């Protein structure tokens, strides 16, 4: 379904864009098909890219193109981009405001469990204070709950293969602790 | 077919929109701006730098002087009057994130740095900002342990800075304006900079971070006037195999399977190209012999040794080079084929030590993550002795497992990057330590193109009590003279003074002075954020000041802040 959305979005732009040079904002409209018109993804397993760290977005596009990160939707799109395209798109989305997905805050008990688990393997060392991310490390605070859960699960099976260090850390953390982390991060 | 058309057309449109997209991004990005100023700072000569160990007015080098003793020669603030120490001023930076800066003071002007590679010039008497260099960070930064910066150095009229996006820069010391910029290495492959450069004889010496990303480490010299590279020393030689050492520096068996490693070597060859070996703390410089001494960090990946057969030279080693040429002089490896990340990071210190025969010789000492202080002969890097362990050691060297094997110390040490201080008159070295019980986990994965490459995980055991300590070690006997326990693991650094004091801080915001002979606490202050940076000291108008950053720490998740706090007596 998402593939159809993405492709139809691209086709709409194709027809609209013939007469004049388009801004990056217009070009990036295709991304809205899945990632949302207002930055809120249309499906809960799709990541928020508005306000995400530019370096991270660039690396993901790069990895989709290389095939290091698998996605039937993103791989064909990214495979046509050059490095500068990816940097520009990444910068564009990084400047958008991070959307509030309205996810509930974790309970105190769950938050404590999550914080202990995150300190145990050193999550804040890369994702920084309050999980805001920086550079090539993503913001996790307020990310969609289902996307977080799916990503962690994919890291654990190495289906998400473009960051084996993350897989190692997720494998060293218990499913119980990871469930708490998902709730905690989604509610930040 | 229609899919292909759509995809190609979309790509073309993105390509057309490229330039405008960059422009939009730059317009809307709310960045902190540099503030050009006018700091009335005189040029710093090489002669001044050479004599920094005797200069109580200034604090010219990250660790006090080229020997890196962190022994400040002023003694106005003493054991008798330190109880009267109070805040002279507090400067709040624009960046509230991990602070690891060593304040540098030149004739009343202070230079401090913050996370994300900002530099401030301040009036060291009042804390007033003179200029602010806000580095325009590239989009690609890759670092494991916080966006830290540990400081700058000044030579002549230039301030030298290395940035998180792996650039080396010279700034105008008076104004903060950029004089030159040189790209050191590609951040996309895991290279970054957090250390202060060491500048000597028109050479800017710099290493690199990246031991968690499969880099090939180096130490380089750049021309201080132009930024042109003068020499490069790869910390991982093309023959990194070594002597198949089975025991660590202290004689403990490391449980290596040498035959399995030899079989792997025969299959894959020498793994030198992505073997890590970062150098991210300053070298000491022996002015008499023109040699530098530094320590090399862990191999990549940290915990999985299965695809890196051999001793992994020169990881986890003390290394000495010729300053003029960058040629190898000697090395000593503490842990061959490390699979615990218990590497060598705290900066080396040059002091005279008693050799094995009891005669005083030029020595070089280093505090390891293992919790030992190692004492070496400066001539050939050989080890003379190692100290009693400053932290609990248990189950060394159990190999990491999938489920996790418990071993002490944890992977942060012992002594992390925190510089030690020494008091040569008392023959003491002062180190701050961590005690963090951990399990060591191993996983196998191929080189991930500059991504985090741990080869497993080191995991704090939440149910076990953590703590820290300040330890004074007699480096001529290896015995612990005194130890003060702290409630949390310690990271940041320490300063010893001729006033008979040591100053250091904790993650809970406590900053305190201790009697350097017995560890008795004589004064303390609560900063409100973690004090996890090395203190400095200086004099203005006949008054001695102590200054330290209170910004917390990313790696240990200590409370963040943005304060530079100076203290003095009435």
XYZ file of C-alpha atoms in Angstrom:
758
model
C 0.000 0.000 0.000
C 2.760 2.402 0.930
C 4.599 1.651 -2.255
C 1.531 2.722 -4.184
C 1.202 5.875 -2.159
C 4.819 6.801 -2.701
C 4.746 6.110 -6.378
C 1.496 7.935 -6.972
C 2.922 10.896 -5.042
C 5.945 10.893 -7.281
C 3.788 10.771 -10.361
C 1.675 13.692 -9.196
C 4.847 15.710 -8.801
C 6.060 14.559 -12.153
C 3.100 16.083 -13.891
C 2.997 19.188 -11.763
C 6.685 19.883 -12.006
C 7.285 20.133 -15.700
C 6.799 23.854 -16.167
C 9.146 25.328 -13.609
C 12.028 24.515 -11.348
C 10.613 23.216 -8.128
C 11.727 23.915 -4.643
C 12.942 21.142 -2.410
C 9.734 21.572 -0.433
C 7.686 20.727 -3.469
C 9.960 17.844 -4.350
C 9.737 16.440 -0.855
C 5.958 16.293 -1.100
C 6.282 12.682 -2.172
C 7.583 11.811 1.258
C 4.360 13.139 2.791
C 2.509 10.201 1.259
C 3.833 8.021 4.037
C 5.596 10.296 6.502
C 2.606 12.630 6.715
C 1.476 16.024 5.456
C 2.009 17.557 8.878
C 4.894 15.385 9.898
C 2.648 12.772 11.458
C 3.226 9.444 9.696
C 0.164 7.895 8.074
C 0.930 4.546 9.639
C 2.229 3.885 13.126
C 5.104 1.750 11.940
C 6.498 4.608 9.817
C 9.070 6.881 11.443
C 8.750 10.577 12.108
C 11.167 12.456 9.874
C 10.091 16.022 10.565
C 12.592 17.524 12.976
C 14.770 14.426 12.873
C 18.563 14.890 12.914
C 19.869 15.701 9.433
C 22.913 13.471 9.690
C 20.747 10.528 10.654
C 18.295 11.078 7.794
C 21.204 11.338 5.347
C 22.781 8.105 6.580
C 19.484 6.243 6.299
C 18.959 7.424 2.713
C 22.542 6.436 1.951
C 22.018 3.022 3.489
C 18.731 2.448 1.646
C 20.583 3.186 -1.570
C 23.451 0.880 -0.672
C 21.041 -1.823 0.406
C 22.478 -1.847 3.903
C 18.995 -0.995 5.192
C 16.191 -2.935 3.570
C 12.871 -1.453 2.513
C 10.889 -2.189 -0.601
C 9.576 1.362 -0.544
C 12.592 3.397 0.411
C 15.232 1.479 -1.481
C 13.879 2.320 -4.976
C 13.424 5.971 -4.025
C 16.850 6.389 -2.437
C 18.640 4.473 -5.150
C 18.198 7.361 -7.563
C 19.657 9.975 -5.214
C 23.187 11.287 -5.244
C 24.927 12.231 -1.992
C 24.072 15.919 -2.311
C 20.414 15.085 -2.925
C 20.330 13.098 0.269
C 22.037 15.825 2.271
C 19.593 18.437 0.980
C 16.529 16.326 1.706
C 17.882 15.467 5.139
C 18.522 19.108 5.918
C 15.051 20.075 4.696
C 13.228 17.667 6.962
C 15.512 18.330 9.921
C 14.359 21.945 9.908
C 10.679 21.034 10.205
C 9.099 21.074 13.659
C 8.916 17.741 15.431
C 5.253 16.705 15.523
C 3.441 15.828 18.716
C 1.950 12.411 18.190
C -0.049 12.731 21.376
C 1.328 9.565 22.898
C 0.816 9.104 26.637
C 3.649 9.560 29.097
C 4.960 6.388 30.635
C 4.048 5.746 34.242
C 6.659 6.539 36.869
C 7.339 2.857 37.367
C 7.832 2.205 33.655
C 9.958 5.350 33.284
C 12.272 4.259 36.082
C 12.656 0.841 34.559
C 13.393 2.376 31.173
C 15.936 4.848 32.521
C 17.784 2.096 34.380
C 17.813 -0.062 31.264
C 19.048 2.798 29.096
C 21.824 3.678 31.519
C 22.821 0.048 31.759
C 23.890 -0.080 28.114
C 24.659 3.621 27.802
C 21.893 4.881 25.473
C 22.311 8.548 26.515
C 25.989 8.462 25.522
C 24.893 8.631 21.876
C 21.221 9.677 21.942
C 22.089 12.405 24.471
C 20.126 14.040 27.215
C 16.363 13.478 26.914
C 16.974 11.347 23.817
C 17.128 14.287 21.438
C 19.879 12.752 19.289
C 22.530 14.669 17.337
C 24.336 14.363 14.046
C 23.969 10.826 12.748
C 22.211 9.625 15.911
C 18.410 9.910 15.798
C 16.035 11.649 18.129
C 13.959 8.994 19.860
C 11.925 11.199 22.198
C 8.335 11.254 20.997
C 8.912 8.816 18.140
C 5.929 6.639 17.221
C 5.500 3.816 19.660
C 4.866 1.120 17.075
C 7.829 2.211 14.978
C 10.083 2.082 18.043
C 8.865 -1.390 18.934
C 9.266 -2.645 15.378
C 12.734 -1.128 15.019
C 13.971 -2.639 18.264
C 12.559 -6.008 17.249
C 14.238 -5.691 13.857
C 17.546 -4.779 15.484
C 17.296 -7.869 17.649
C 16.782 -10.161 14.656
C 19.279 -8.106 12.607
C 16.545 -7.616 9.991
C 17.495 -3.964 10.500
C 21.062 -4.589 9.498
C 22.593 -1.165 9.060
C 23.728 -0.674 12.639
C 25.088 -3.881 14.169
C 26.192 -1.953 17.263
C 22.547 -1.208 17.979
C 21.679 -4.847 17.411
C 24.326 -5.842 19.949
C 22.963 -3.425 22.539
C 19.359 -4.470 21.979
C 20.312 -8.131 22.235
C 22.019 -7.422 25.551
C 18.824 -5.855 26.904
C 15.875 -7.936 28.071
C 12.560 -7.790 26.142
C 10.907 -6.631 29.333
C 13.261 -3.659 29.661
C 12.902 -2.886 25.961
C 9.121 -2.775 26.284
C 9.510 -0.209 29.049
C 11.937 1.780 26.895
C 9.456 1.871 24.019
C 6.698 3.277 26.230
C 9.058 5.723 27.869
C 10.568 7.060 24.644
C 7.216 7.343 22.888
C 5.858 9.417 25.745
C 8.761 11.879 25.991
C 7.968 -0.202 -16.464
C 5.748 2.590 -15.293
C 7.344 2.255 -11.901
C 10.766 2.841 -13.394
C 9.583 5.948 -15.186
C 8.089 7.378 -12.039
C 11.195 6.689 -10.026
C 13.541 8.217 -12.568
C 11.393 11.304 -12.931
C 11.203 11.755 -9.196
C 14.960 11.518 -8.928
C 15.396 14.150 -11.596
C 13.087 16.531 -9.787
C 14.932 16.078 -6.525
C 18.145 16.809 -8.342
C 16.819 20.082 -9.767
C 15.647 21.188 -6.359
C 18.950 20.583 -4.672
C 20.480 24.014 -4.488
C 17.316 25.755 -3.439
C 16.826 23.121 -0.761
C 20.169 23.845 0.833
C 19.422 27.545 0.839
C 16.081 27.050 2.544
C 17.687 24.870 5.162
C 20.296 27.449 6.013
C 17.769 30.257 6.226
C 15.468 28.562 8.637
C 18.057 26.967 10.882
C 18.295 28.801 14.183
C 21.980 28.586 14.953
C 23.965 30.227 17.653
C 26.113 32.844 16.027
C 29.743 33.547 16.667
C 30.443 36.844 18.398
C 33.649 38.467 17.263
C 35.314 40.413 20.045
C 38.424 42.054 21.238
C 40.428 40.108 23.776
C 43.522 41.944 24.890
C 45.687 38.864 24.929
C 49.425 38.962 24.213
C 51.085 36.356 21.960
C 52.163 33.182 23.745
C 55.757 32.294 22.912
C 57.255 28.820 22.738
C 59.566 29.834 25.598
C 56.544 30.595 27.777
C 55.008 27.248 26.931
C 58.242 25.420 27.710
C 58.319 27.043 31.152
C 54.607 26.561 31.912
C 55.408 24.273 34.838
C 56.948 27.228 36.723
C 54.298 29.787 35.761
C 51.645 30.385 38.425
C 50.130 33.374 36.619
C 48.849 31.467 33.600
C 47.496 28.004 32.817
C 48.855 27.498 29.322
C 48.390 23.832 28.524
C 45.500 21.412 28.936
C 47.335 19.481 31.605
C 49.314 22.415 32.946
C 52.582 21.883 31.112
C 54.184 19.674 28.455
C 54.984 17.027 31.084
C 51.230 17.022 31.895
C 51.818 16.943 35.645
C 48.694 18.976 36.514
C 50.781 20.351 39.350
C 50.082 24.072 39.702
C 53.050 25.866 41.271
C 51.080 28.653 43.055
C 50.331 28.257 46.748
C 48.289 31.263 47.833
C 45.291 28.993 48.276
C 46.533 26.617 50.947
C 45.393 23.968 53.385
C 44.950 26.708 55.984
C 42.791 29.111 54.015
C 40.991 26.990 51.433
C 37.966 26.907 53.740
C 37.443 30.563 52.770
C 37.280 29.858 49.053
C 34.193 31.390 47.420
C 32.742 32.003 44.015
C 34.448 34.831 42.129
C 32.161 34.549 39.112
C 30.047 32.132 37.111
C 29.899 32.244 33.334
C 26.994 30.507 31.634
C 27.767 29.170 28.183
C 25.128 28.822 25.467
C 25.499 25.041 25.418
C 23.965 22.946 28.172
C 25.660 19.630 27.542
C 28.579 17.599 28.861
C 31.519 19.865 29.833
C 35.032 18.410 29.719
C 37.010 21.572 29.070
C 40.327 22.404 30.702
C 40.286 26.201 31.004
C 43.380 27.825 29.525
C 44.479 31.189 30.926
C 46.805 33.621 29.178
C 47.573 36.871 30.967
C 44.088 37.358 32.372
C 42.183 35.967 29.381
C 40.542 32.568 29.745
C 39.634 30.203 26.921
C 37.024 27.515 27.509
C 35.217 25.159 25.173
C 31.873 23.390 25.330
C 30.183 20.439 23.721
C 29.669 20.905 19.969
C 33.077 22.608 19.705
C 32.257 26.135 20.842
C 35.067 28.349 22.166
C 34.715 31.309 24.514
C 37.278 33.901 25.469
C 36.508 35.359 28.897
C 37.937 37.968 31.198
C 39.474 35.631 33.771
C 38.928 38.190 36.552
C 35.251 38.913 35.952
C 33.925 36.121 33.747
C 32.822 38.637 31.120
C 32.610 37.225 27.606
C 35.165 38.683 25.174
C 34.306 36.564 22.145
C 32.451 33.400 21.236
C 33.258 31.057 18.371
C 30.156 28.926 17.609
C 31.361 26.215 15.289
C 29.114 25.615 12.284
C 28.915 21.861 12.578
C 28.689 19.718 9.478
C 25.656 17.406 9.278
C 27.744 14.276 9.705
C 29.095 13.686 13.171
C 29.785 10.230 14.540
C 30.826 9.882 18.161
C 30.166 7.454 20.949
C 30.386 9.275 24.233
C 29.051 12.781 24.040
C 29.632 15.805 21.785
C 32.547 16.758 24.014
C 35.415 19.106 23.617
C 38.325 19.174 26.049
C 39.870 22.512 25.189
C 42.236 24.559 23.079
C 45.831 25.618 23.099
C 47.304 28.993 22.263
C 50.592 29.576 20.441
C 51.598 33.062 19.383
C 48.366 34.872 18.508
C 46.338 31.823 17.532
C 43.938 29.515 19.316
C 43.959 25.915 18.069
C 40.777 23.872 18.127
C 39.748 20.422 16.892
C 36.042 19.924 16.198
C 33.489 17.148 16.442
C 33.181 17.027 12.651
C 36.899 16.281 12.459
C 38.357 19.641 11.503
C 41.452 21.325 12.839
C 41.174 25.093 13.121
C 43.247 28.108 14.007
C 41.360 31.101 15.406
C 42.554 34.622 15.986
C 43.153 34.743 19.750
C 42.101 38.382 19.960
C 38.875 38.170 17.976
C 37.811 34.543 17.640
C 37.809 34.780 13.851
C 38.837 31.746 11.814
C 42.367 31.916 10.392
C 42.490 28.493 8.761
C 40.588 25.193 8.708
C 41.893 21.766 7.751
C 39.869 18.586 7.341
C 41.483 15.904 9.469
C 39.489 12.809 8.456
C 36.084 11.747 7.127
C 33.408 11.850 9.845
C 31.245 9.496 7.787
C 33.795 6.762 8.484
C 33.607 7.307 12.236
C 36.313 9.914 12.790
C 35.684 12.778 15.218
C 37.671 15.106 17.459
C 37.157 15.906 21.112
C 40.705 16.440 22.379
C 42.565 19.699 22.748
C 45.462 19.967 20.300
C 48.972 20.076 21.711
C 50.965 22.777 19.965
C 54.745 22.844 20.134
C 57.474 24.278 17.943
C 54.984 25.313 15.262
C 53.478 21.831 15.144
C 49.877 21.126 16.037
C 49.654 17.551 17.339
C 46.303 15.810 17.091
C 44.947 12.262 17.325
C 41.436 11.031 16.578
C 38.394 9.383 18.136
C 36.705 6.437 16.462
C 37.755 3.236 18.203
C 34.083 2.199 18.308
C 33.699 2.648 14.543
C 36.451 0.666 12.859
C 38.736 3.577 12.051
C 42.494 3.316 11.623
C 43.862 5.563 14.322
C 46.634 8.100 13.977
C 48.598 10.914 15.556
C 49.482 13.774 13.235
C 51.436 16.974 13.197
C 50.116 19.966 11.248
C 51.937 23.204 10.492
C 50.699 25.750 13.038
C 50.999 28.593 10.521
C 49.238 27.000 7.559
C 47.374 23.890 8.676
C 49.337 21.743 6.254
C 50.019 18.182 7.412
C 53.671 17.613 8.347
C 53.665 13.966 9.382
C 51.314 11.106 10.124
C 51.831 8.163 12.427
C 49.367 5.290 12.059
C 48.677 3.931 15.508
C 47.930 0.614 13.809
C 50.981 -0.594 11.864
C 50.522 -2.768 8.784
C 51.951 -5.596 10.841
C 49.695 -5.404 13.881
C 50.182 -9.016 14.978
C 52.895 -8.539 17.615
C 54.296 -11.308 19.795
C 51.115 -13.291 20.615
C 51.248 -12.149 24.235
C 49.174 -14.331 26.518
C 49.509 -12.230 29.667
C 48.668 -8.604 30.419
C 51.152 -6.068 31.800
C 50.559 -7.344 35.318
C 51.171 -10.992 34.398
C 47.568 -12.200 34.366
C 46.480 -14.694 31.733
C 44.083 -13.230 29.148
C 42.734 -16.605 27.983
C 43.559 -16.080 24.347
C 43.142 -18.942 21.903
C 46.349 -18.285 20.019
C 45.961 -21.191 17.606
C 42.484 -20.050 16.587
C 43.819 -16.533 16.062
C 46.681 -17.851 13.928
C 44.215 -19.820 11.822
C 42.105 -16.710 11.315
C 45.178 -14.677 10.420
C 46.055 -17.221 7.757
C 42.565 -16.868 6.302
C 41.929 -13.112 6.438
C 45.361 -11.536 6.766
C 46.363 -8.669 9.011
C 43.283 -6.740 10.187
C 45.131 -3.392 10.498
C 42.942 -1.313 8.170
C 39.880 -1.096 10.447
C 41.420 -1.943 13.765
C 40.603 1.246 15.702
C 43.328 2.571 17.986
C 42.074 6.091 18.609
C 44.168 8.673 20.433
C 41.954 11.263 22.052
C 43.971 12.659 24.895
C 47.044 14.861 24.752
C 50.573 13.557 24.372
C 53.193 14.628 26.865
C 56.325 16.154 25.383
C 59.844 15.557 26.646
C 61.565 18.837 25.795
C 65.020 17.381 26.494
C 64.771 14.488 24.044
C 62.179 15.903 21.612
C 59.955 12.881 22.084
C 56.225 12.648 22.626
C 54.412 10.017 24.716
C 50.764 9.101 24.326
C 48.418 6.169 24.838
C 46.443 4.387 22.130
C 42.862 3.253 22.732
C 40.938 0.067 22.082
C 40.801 -2.140 19.007
C 37.639 -2.315 16.846
C 35.275 -3.968 17.448
C 35.571 -3.548 21.174
C 34.403 -6.893 22.482
C 34.708 -9.302 19.579
C 38.246 -10.391 18.830
C 37.324 -13.184 16.437
C 38.095 -11.203 13.275
C 41.114 -9.323 14.496
C 43.810 -11.923 15.182
C 47.061 -10.911 16.836
C 48.069 -8.467 19.560
C 46.363 -5.641 17.646
C 49.355 -3.318 17.925
C 49.526 -0.554 19.095
C 46.078 -0.591 20.692
C 46.039 -0.361 24.496
C 49.636 0.802 24.462
C 51.963 3.539 25.546
C 53.735 4.826 22.409
C 56.598 7.257 21.977
C 57.476 9.117 18.765
C 60.097 11.590 17.639
C 58.469 15.014 17.644
C 60.216 16.270 14.517
C 59.545 13.302 12.257
C 56.708 11.319 13.815
C 58.905 8.217 13.677
C 58.332 5.407 16.135
C 60.633 5.290 19.158
C 59.151 2.668 21.482
C 55.941 1.212 22.800
C 54.590 -0.884 25.639
C 51.304 -2.771 25.307
C 49.200 -3.201 28.452
C 46.564 -5.588 27.100
C 47.151 -7.450 23.843
C 44.050 -8.387 21.833
C 41.743 -6.555 24.245
C 38.124 -7.753 24.277
C 36.952 -5.696 27.273
C 37.566 -2.087 26.153
C 39.818 -1.707 29.182
C 42.100 0.438 27.107
C 44.560 3.243 27.696
C 43.073 6.754 27.601
C 44.112 8.910 30.562
C 46.968 11.154 29.407
C 50.579 10.265 30.104
C 52.633 12.224 32.636
C 56.407 12.749 32.614
C 58.021 12.683 36.036
C 61.301 11.458 37.397
C 60.817 8.042 38.966
C 62.855 5.437 40.736
C 64.008 2.749 38.336
C 64.172 -0.930 39.153
C 67.611 -0.398 40.684
C 66.372 2.460 42.855
C 68.142 5.164 40.857
C 66.117 8.183 39.743
C 65.482 8.230 36.006
C 63.132 10.058 33.616
C 59.839 8.192 33.778
C 56.444 8.276 32.155
C 53.306 7.198 33.992
C 49.782 6.347 32.897
C 46.637 5.470 34.837
C 44.750 2.618 33.210
C 41.121 1.649 33.053
C 42.336 -1.481 34.822
C 42.768 0.627 37.954
C 46.564 0.417 37.991
C 49.012 3.271 37.585
C 51.782 2.047 35.315
C 55.306 3.448 35.676
C 57.690 3.291 32.708
C 61.265 4.085 31.770
C 61.063 7.005 29.357
C 64.097 5.722 27.436
C 62.537 2.549 26.027
C 58.907 2.552 27.298
C 59.587 -0.564 29.389
C 57.470 -0.947 32.511
C 59.183 -0.502 35.856
C 56.224 -1.232 38.108
C 52.494 -1.004 38.399
C 50.543 0.209 41.393
C 48.178 -1.603 43.656
C 44.722 -1.710 42.109
C 42.729 1.416 42.934
C 39.380 -0.326 42.318
C 38.043 -3.838 42.933
C 39.179 -6.391 40.352
C 37.298 -9.646 39.996
C 37.277 -12.453 37.489
C 39.950 -10.921 35.235
C 40.225 -11.807 32.358
C 37.066 -13.783 31.787
C 36.125 -13.793 28.122
C 32.890 -12.046 27.102
C 29.971 -14.374 26.352
C 26.639 -14.012 24.567
C 24.803 -14.080 27.881
C 27.261 -11.730 29.549
C 30.223 -12.504 31.831
C 30.719 -10.458 34.986
C 34.132 -8.920 35.498
C 35.516 -5.993 37.451
C 36.471 -3.328 36.583
C 33.669 -2.369 34.221
C 34.566 -1.073 30.790
C 34.774 2.580 31.899
C 37.532 1.772 34.391
C 39.300 2.289 36.829
C 40.529 5.537 35.379
C 38.645 6.728 32.275
C 39.948 9.620 30.171
C 40.281 11.735 33.313
C 43.754 13.238 33.520
C 45.671 12.465 36.705
C 47.702 14.976 38.698
C 51.065 14.511 40.342
C 52.992 16.123 43.168
C 56.650 15.336 42.496
C 57.689 16.597 45.941
C 55.519 13.932 47.544
C 56.156 11.353 44.779
C 52.381 11.000 44.507
C 50.002 10.570 41.592
C 46.328 11.419 42.127
C 43.702 9.605 40.121
C 39.910 9.578 40.116
C 38.301 6.197 39.571
C 35.065 4.453 38.692
C 33.657 1.298 40.186
C 30.874 0.030 37.915
C 30.228 -3.710 37.979
C 29.444 -4.848 34.430
C 28.773 -7.901 32.342
C 30.647 -8.267 29.068
C 28.667 -9.567 26.078
C 30.022 -10.636 22.704
C 28.318 -10.623 19.293
C 29.791 -11.007 15.840
C 29.106 -8.733 12.892
C 31.100 -7.562 9.877
C 32.601 -4.076 9.540
C 29.590 -1.724 9.267
C 31.053 1.139 7.197
C 31.728 3.634 9.930
C 28.800 2.686 12.170
C 28.962 1.748 15.810
C 30.942 -1.491 15.946
C 31.084 -2.788 19.484
C 31.078 -6.521 18.832
C 28.790 -6.905 21.813
C 27.909 -4.820 24.826
C 29.215 -3.876 28.225
C 26.309 -3.670 30.548
C 26.097 -2.098 33.979
C 24.565 -4.508 36.478
C 21.745 -2.375 37.905
C 21.457 -4.345 41.136
C 25.085 -3.790 42.121
C 26.290 -0.716 43.965
C 28.449 1.713 42.013
C 30.942 4.119 43.530
C 34.056 6.128 42.851
C 37.218 7.171 44.570
C 40.090 9.607 44.663
C 43.328 7.747 45.133
C 46.860 8.946 45.865
C 49.519 6.488 44.731
C 53.228 6.637 45.437
C 54.640 6.028 41.981
C 58.016 5.021 43.352
C 56.596 2.185 45.423
C 53.267 1.471 43.733
C 51.531 1.678 47.100
C 48.280 3.519 47.709
C 48.910 6.309 50.202
C 45.312 7.384 50.701
C 41.922 6.893 49.160
C 38.651 8.814 49.505
C 35.506 6.974 48.451
C 32.778 8.851 46.600
C 29.139 7.842 46.190
C 29.249 7.787 42.387
C 31.818 6.765 39.776
C 34.210 9.622 39.022
C 35.079 11.127 35.665
C 36.602 14.494 34.785
C 40.049 15.146 36.172
C 42.014 16.505 39.082
C 44.483 19.274 39.871
C 47.258 19.302 42.485
C 48.709 22.565 43.773
C 51.802 23.699 45.633
C 49.380 24.794 48.334
C 49.219 21.157 49.399
C 45.800 20.589 47.856
C 44.021 18.563 45.226
C 40.776 19.756 43.613
C 38.296 17.503 41.888
C 34.566 17.188 41.233
C 31.810 14.584 41.172
C 28.774 13.800 39.063
C 26.454 14.910 41.844
C 27.760 18.489 41.577
C 30.203 18.406 44.464
C 33.514 20.170 43.882
C 35.989 19.840 46.722
C 39.522 20.470 47.946
C 41.464 17.788 49.767
C 44.717 17.768 51.699
C 47.068 16.249 49.139
C 49.053 14.379 51.806
C 46.223 12.532 53.534
C 43.009 13.049 51.566
C 41.215 15.000 54.266
C 38.406 17.086 52.777
C 38.985 20.773 53.518
C 36.342 22.590 51.458
C 33.464 21.807 49.168
C 30.908 23.484 46.930
C 27.745 22.272 45.215
C 27.605 23.318 41.594
C 24.103 22.114 40.734
C 25.357 20.101 37.762
C 27.995 17.425 37.455
C 31.561 18.685 37.894
C 33.177 16.347 35.389
C 35.959 18.474 33.961
C 39.584 19.017 34.968
C 40.149 22.141 37.111
C 42.751 24.831 36.335
C 44.348 27.565 38.429
C 45.832 31.003 37.703
C 46.589 34.396 39.227
C 45.379 37.916 38.475
C 46.253 41.000 40.465
C 47.997 38.979 43.140
C 45.011 36.666 43.674
C 44.911 32.958 42.929
C 41.815 31.508 41.288
C 40.576 27.947 40.825
C 38.276 27.392 37.844
C 36.254 24.395 36.708
C 33.430 23.534 34.324
C 30.151 22.214 35.740
C 28.212 20.755 32.845
C 27.702 17.124 33.757
C 28.680 14.166 31.666
C 27.054 12.365 28.773
C 28.768 9.035 29.163
C 27.668 8.537 32.765
C 24.503 10.609 32.320
C 25.355 13.089 35.077
C 23.188 16.172 35.366
C 23.948 18.628 32.581
C 24.698 22.283 33.090
C 26.509 25.137 31.380
C 28.571 26.824 34.065
C 32.194 27.831 34.211
C 32.832 28.626 37.872
C 35.837 30.524 39.205
C 36.705 30.605 42.893
C 39.057 32.796 44.884
C 39.818 33.976 48.422
C 38.660 37.318 49.838
